[in-house]
PDB file of C-alpha atoms in Angstrom:
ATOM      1  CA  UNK F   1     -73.754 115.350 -96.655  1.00  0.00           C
ATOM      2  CA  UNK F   2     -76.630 117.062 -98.275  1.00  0.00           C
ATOM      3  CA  UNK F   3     -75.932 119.005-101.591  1.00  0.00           C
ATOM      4  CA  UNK F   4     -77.605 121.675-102.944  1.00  0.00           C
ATOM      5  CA  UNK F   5     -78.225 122.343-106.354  1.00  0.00           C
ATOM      6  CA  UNK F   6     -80.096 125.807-107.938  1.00  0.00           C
ATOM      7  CA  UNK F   7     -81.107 126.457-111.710  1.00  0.00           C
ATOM      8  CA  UNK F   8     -77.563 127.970-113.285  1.00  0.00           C
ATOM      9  CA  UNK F   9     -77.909 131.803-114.575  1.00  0.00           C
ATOM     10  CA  UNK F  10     -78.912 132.295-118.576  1.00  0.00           C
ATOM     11  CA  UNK F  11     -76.781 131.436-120.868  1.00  0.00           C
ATOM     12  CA  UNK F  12     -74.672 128.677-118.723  1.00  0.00           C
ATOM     13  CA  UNK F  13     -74.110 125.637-120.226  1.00  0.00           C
ATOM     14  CA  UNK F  14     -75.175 123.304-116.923  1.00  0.00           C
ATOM     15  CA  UNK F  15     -78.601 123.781-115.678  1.00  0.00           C
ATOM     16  CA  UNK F  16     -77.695 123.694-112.464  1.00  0.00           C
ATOM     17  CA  UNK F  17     -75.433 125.143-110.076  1.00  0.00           C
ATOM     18  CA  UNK F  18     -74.501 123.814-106.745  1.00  0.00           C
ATOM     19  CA  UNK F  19     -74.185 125.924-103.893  1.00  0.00           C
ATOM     20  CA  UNK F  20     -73.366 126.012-100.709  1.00  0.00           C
ATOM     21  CA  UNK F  21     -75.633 125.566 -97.233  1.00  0.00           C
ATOM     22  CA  UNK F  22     -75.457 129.097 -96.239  1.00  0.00           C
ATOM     23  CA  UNK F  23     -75.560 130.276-100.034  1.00  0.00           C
ATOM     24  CA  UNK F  24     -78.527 128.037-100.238  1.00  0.00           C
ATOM     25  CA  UNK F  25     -80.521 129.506 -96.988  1.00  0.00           C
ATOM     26  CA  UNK F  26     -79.808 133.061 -97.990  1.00  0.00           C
ATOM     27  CA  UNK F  27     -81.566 132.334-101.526  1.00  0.00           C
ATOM     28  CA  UNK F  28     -84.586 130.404 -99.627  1.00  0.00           C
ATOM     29  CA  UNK F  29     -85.080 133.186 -97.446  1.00  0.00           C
ATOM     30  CA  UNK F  30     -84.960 135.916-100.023  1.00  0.00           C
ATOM     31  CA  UNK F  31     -87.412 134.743-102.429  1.00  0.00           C
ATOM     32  CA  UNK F  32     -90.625 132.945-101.901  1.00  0.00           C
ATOM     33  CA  UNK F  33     -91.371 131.915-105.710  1.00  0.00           C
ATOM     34  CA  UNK F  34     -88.855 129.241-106.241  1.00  0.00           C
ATOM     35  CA  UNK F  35     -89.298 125.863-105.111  1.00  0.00           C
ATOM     36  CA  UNK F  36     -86.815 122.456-104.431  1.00  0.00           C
ATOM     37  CA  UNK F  37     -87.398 118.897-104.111  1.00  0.00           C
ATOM     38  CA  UNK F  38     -85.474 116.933-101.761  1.00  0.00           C
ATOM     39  CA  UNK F  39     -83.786 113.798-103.067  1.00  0.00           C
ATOM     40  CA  UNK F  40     -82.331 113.286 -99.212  1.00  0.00           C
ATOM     41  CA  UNK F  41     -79.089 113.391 -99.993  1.00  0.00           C
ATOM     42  CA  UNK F  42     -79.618 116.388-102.936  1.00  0.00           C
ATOM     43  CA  UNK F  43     -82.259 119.204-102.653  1.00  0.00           C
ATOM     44  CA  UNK F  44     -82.589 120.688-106.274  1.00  0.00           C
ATOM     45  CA  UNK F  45     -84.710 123.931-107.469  1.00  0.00           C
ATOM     46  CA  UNK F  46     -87.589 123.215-109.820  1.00  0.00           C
ATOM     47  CA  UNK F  47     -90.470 124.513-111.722  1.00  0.00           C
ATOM     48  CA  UNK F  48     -93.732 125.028-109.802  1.00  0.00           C
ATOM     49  CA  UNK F  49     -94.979 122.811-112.175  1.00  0.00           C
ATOM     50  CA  UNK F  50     -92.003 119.925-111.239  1.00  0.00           C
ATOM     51  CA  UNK F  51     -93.178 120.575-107.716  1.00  0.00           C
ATOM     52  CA  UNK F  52     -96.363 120.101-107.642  1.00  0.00           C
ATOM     53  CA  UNK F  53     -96.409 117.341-109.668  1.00  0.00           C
ATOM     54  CA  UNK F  54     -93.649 115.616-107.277  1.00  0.00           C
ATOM     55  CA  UNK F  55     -95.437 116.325-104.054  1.00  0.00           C
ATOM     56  CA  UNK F  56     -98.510 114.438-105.973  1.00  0.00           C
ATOM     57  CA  UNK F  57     -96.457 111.414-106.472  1.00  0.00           C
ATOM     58  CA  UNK F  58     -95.514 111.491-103.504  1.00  0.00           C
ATOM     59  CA  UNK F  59     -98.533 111.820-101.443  1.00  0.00           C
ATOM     60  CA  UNK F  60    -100.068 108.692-104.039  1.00  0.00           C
ATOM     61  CA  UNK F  61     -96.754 106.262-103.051  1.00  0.00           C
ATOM     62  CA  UNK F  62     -97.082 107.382 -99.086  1.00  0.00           C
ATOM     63  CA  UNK F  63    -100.870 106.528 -99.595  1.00  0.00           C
ATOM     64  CA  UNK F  64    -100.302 103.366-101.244  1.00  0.00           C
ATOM     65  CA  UNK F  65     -97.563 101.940 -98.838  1.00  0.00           C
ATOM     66  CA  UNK F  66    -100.033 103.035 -95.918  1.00  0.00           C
ATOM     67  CA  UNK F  67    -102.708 101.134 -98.153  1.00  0.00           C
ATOM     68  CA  UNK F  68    -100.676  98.313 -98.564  1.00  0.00           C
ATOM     69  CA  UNK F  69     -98.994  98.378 -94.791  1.00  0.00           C
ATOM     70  CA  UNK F  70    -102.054  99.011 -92.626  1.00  0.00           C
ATOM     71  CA  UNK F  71    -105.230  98.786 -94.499  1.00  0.00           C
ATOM     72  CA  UNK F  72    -104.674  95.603 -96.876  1.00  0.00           C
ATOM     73  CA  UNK F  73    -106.341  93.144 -94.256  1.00  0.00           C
ATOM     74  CA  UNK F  74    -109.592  95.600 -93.336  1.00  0.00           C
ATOM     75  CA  UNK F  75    -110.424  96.130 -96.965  1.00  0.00           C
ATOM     76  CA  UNK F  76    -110.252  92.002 -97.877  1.00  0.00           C
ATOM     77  CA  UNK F  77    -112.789  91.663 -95.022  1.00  0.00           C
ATOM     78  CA  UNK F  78    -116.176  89.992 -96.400  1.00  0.00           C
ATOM     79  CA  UNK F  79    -119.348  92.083 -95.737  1.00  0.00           C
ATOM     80  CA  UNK F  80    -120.896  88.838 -94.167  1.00  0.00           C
ATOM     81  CA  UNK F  81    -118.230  88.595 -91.814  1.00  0.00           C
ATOM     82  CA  UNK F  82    -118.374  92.104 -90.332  1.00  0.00           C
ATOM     83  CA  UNK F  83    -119.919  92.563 -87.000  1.00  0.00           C
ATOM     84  CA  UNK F  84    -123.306  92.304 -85.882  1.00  0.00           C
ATOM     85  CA  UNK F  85    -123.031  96.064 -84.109  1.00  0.00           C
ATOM     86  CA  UNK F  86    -122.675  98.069 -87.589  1.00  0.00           C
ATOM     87  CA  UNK F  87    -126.961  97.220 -87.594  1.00  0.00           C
ATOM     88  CA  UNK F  88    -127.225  99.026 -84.556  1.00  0.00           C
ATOM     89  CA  UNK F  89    -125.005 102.226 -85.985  1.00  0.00           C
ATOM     90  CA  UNK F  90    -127.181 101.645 -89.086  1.00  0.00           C
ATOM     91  CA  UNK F  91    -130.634 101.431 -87.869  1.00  0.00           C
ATOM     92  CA  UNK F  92    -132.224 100.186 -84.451  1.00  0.00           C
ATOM     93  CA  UNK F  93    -131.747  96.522 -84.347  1.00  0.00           C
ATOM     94  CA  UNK F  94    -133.993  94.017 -84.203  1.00  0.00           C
ATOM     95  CA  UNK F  95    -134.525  91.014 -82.263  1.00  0.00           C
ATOM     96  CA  UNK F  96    -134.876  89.291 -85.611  1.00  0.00           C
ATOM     97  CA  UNK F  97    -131.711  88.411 -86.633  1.00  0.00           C
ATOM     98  CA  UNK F  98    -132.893  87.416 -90.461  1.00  0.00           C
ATOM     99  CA  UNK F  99    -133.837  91.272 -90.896  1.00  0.00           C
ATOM    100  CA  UNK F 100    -130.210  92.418 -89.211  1.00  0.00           C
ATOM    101  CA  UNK F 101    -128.810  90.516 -91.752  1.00  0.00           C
ATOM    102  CA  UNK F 102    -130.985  92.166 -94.760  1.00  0.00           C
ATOM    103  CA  UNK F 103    -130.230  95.473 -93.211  1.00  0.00           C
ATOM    104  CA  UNK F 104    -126.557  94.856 -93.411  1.00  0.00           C
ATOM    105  CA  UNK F 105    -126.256  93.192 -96.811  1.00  0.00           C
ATOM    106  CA  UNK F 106    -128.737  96.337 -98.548  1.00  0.00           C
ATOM    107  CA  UNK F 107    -126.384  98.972 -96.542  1.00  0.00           C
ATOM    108  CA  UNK F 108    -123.637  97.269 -98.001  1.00  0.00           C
ATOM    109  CA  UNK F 109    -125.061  97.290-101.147  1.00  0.00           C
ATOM    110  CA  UNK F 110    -125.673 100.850-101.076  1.00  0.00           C
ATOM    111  CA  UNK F 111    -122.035 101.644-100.253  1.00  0.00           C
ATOM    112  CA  UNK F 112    -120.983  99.616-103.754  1.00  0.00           C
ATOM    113  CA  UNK F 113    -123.307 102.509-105.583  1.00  0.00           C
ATOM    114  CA  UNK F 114    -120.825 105.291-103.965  1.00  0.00           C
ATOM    115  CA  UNK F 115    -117.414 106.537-105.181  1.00  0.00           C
ATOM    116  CA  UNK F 116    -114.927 104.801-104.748  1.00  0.00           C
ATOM    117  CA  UNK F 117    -113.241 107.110-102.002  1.00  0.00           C
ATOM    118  CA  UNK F 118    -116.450 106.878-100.255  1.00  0.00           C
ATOM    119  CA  UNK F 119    -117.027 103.198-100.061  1.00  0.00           C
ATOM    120  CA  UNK F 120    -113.030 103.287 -98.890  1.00  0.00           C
ATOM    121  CA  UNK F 121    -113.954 105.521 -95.689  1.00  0.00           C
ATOM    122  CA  UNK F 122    -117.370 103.479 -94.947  1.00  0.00           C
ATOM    123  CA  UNK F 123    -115.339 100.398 -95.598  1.00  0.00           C
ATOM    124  CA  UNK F 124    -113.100 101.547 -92.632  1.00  0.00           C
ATOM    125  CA  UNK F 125    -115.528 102.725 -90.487  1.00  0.00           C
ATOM    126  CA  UNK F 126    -118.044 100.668 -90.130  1.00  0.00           C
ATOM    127  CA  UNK F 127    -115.889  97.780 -90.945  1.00  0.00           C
ATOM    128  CA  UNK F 128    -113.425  97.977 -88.590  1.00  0.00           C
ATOM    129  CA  UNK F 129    -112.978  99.298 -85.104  1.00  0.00           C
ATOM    130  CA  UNK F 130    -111.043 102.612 -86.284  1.00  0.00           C
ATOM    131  CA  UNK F 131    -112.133 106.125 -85.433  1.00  0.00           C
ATOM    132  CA  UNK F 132    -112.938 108.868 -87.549  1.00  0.00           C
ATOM    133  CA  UNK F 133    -109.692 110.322 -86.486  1.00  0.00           C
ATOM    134  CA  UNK F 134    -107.661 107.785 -87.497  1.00  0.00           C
ATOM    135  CA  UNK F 135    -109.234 107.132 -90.821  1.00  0.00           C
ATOM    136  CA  UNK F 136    -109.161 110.795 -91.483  1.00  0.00           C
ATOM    137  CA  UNK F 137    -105.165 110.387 -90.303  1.00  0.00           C
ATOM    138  CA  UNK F 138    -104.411 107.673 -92.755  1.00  0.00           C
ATOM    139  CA  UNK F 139    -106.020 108.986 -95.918  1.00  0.00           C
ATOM    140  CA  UNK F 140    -104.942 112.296 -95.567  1.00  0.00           C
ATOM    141  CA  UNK F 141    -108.509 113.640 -94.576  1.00  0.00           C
ATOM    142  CA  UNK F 142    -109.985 115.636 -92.204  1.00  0.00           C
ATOM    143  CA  UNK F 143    -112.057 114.227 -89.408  1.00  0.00           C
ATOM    144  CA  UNK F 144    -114.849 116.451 -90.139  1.00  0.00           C
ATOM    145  CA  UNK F 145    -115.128 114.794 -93.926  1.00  0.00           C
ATOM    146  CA  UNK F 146    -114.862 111.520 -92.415  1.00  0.00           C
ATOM    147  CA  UNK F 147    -117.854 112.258 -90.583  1.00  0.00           C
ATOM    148  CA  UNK F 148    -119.292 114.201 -93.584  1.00  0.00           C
ATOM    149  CA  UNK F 149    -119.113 111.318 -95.789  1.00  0.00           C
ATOM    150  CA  UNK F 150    -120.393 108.358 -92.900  1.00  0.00           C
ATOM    151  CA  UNK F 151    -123.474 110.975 -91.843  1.00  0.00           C
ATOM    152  CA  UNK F 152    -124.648 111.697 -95.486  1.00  0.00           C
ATOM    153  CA  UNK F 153    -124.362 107.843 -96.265  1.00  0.00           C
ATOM    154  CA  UNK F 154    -126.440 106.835 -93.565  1.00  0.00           C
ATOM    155  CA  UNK F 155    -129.346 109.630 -94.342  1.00  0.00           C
ATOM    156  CA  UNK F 156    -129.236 108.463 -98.067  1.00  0.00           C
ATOM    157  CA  UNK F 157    -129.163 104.742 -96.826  1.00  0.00           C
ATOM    158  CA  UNK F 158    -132.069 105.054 -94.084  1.00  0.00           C
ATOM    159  CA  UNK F 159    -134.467 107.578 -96.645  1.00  0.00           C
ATOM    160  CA  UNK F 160    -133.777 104.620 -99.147  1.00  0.00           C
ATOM    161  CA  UNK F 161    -135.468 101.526 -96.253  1.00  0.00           C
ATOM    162  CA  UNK F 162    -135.312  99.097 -99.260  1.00  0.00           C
ATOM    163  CA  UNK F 163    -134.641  96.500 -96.428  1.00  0.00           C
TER     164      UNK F 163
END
């Protein structure tokens, strides 16, 4: 059963009050400036402050544990071992496969002069078989940055043709 707790009145010794469900809806509904946390079990008023600084906290731990769950084997994956067809989403490929290989380690190099959040979405991308939807999905992006960030990589990288 889920118990619901809301900042006591001035001058009360307790800083909170519990309430009751309906008690609890009627003050949610009249009054759009106060804001809870949910403890699953508890859901207890805070500051704006308090809140915002929870839902922070707890969009890092979701992002870590999706890090850690889902990602953890994609971003251990060597450059060298990635696949031969990020060349030909890089530049047009060669018949030479000495110069694929150049192309891929200096793109890879590039990415390692990028922020960190970058290199973490090209990483993905070009490193694995996952769409910008679903890398957008699991870091809490849009798709459209996704694509932002892989399009404005790969017209810095290809102006650069230190390969």
């Amino acid at each position: 059963m889920t118990r619901y707790y809301i900042f006591s009145n001035p001058g009360s010794k307790e800083k909170y009050t519990e309430v009751t469900v309906s008690e609890f809806i009627t003050i949610v509904r009249n009054s759009k400036s106060r804001f809870y946390i949910s403890f699953g079990n508890a859901v207890m008023e805070c500051t704006r402050k308090e809140f915002i600084k929870y839902r922070k906290e707890d969009r890092h731990k979701r992002y870590i544990k999706e890090i850690n769950e889902e990602y953890a084997p994609a971003a251990v994956v060597s450059f060298e071992e990635l696949p031969m067809s990020i060349v030909e989403k890089i530049s047009a490929p060669d018949d030479d496969n000495e110069r694929d290989e150049k192309v891929i380690k200096a793109f890879w190099k590039f990415v390692s002069t990028l922020s960190e959040d970058k290199q973490t979405v090209l990483r993905l991308y070009y490193g694995t078989e996952m769409s910008q939807e679903e890398i957008a999905k699991r870091l809490g992006k849009t798709q459209q940055a996704v694509s932002y960030i892989c399009r404005s990589a790969l017209s810095k990288f290809n102006k650069d043709k230190r390969f």
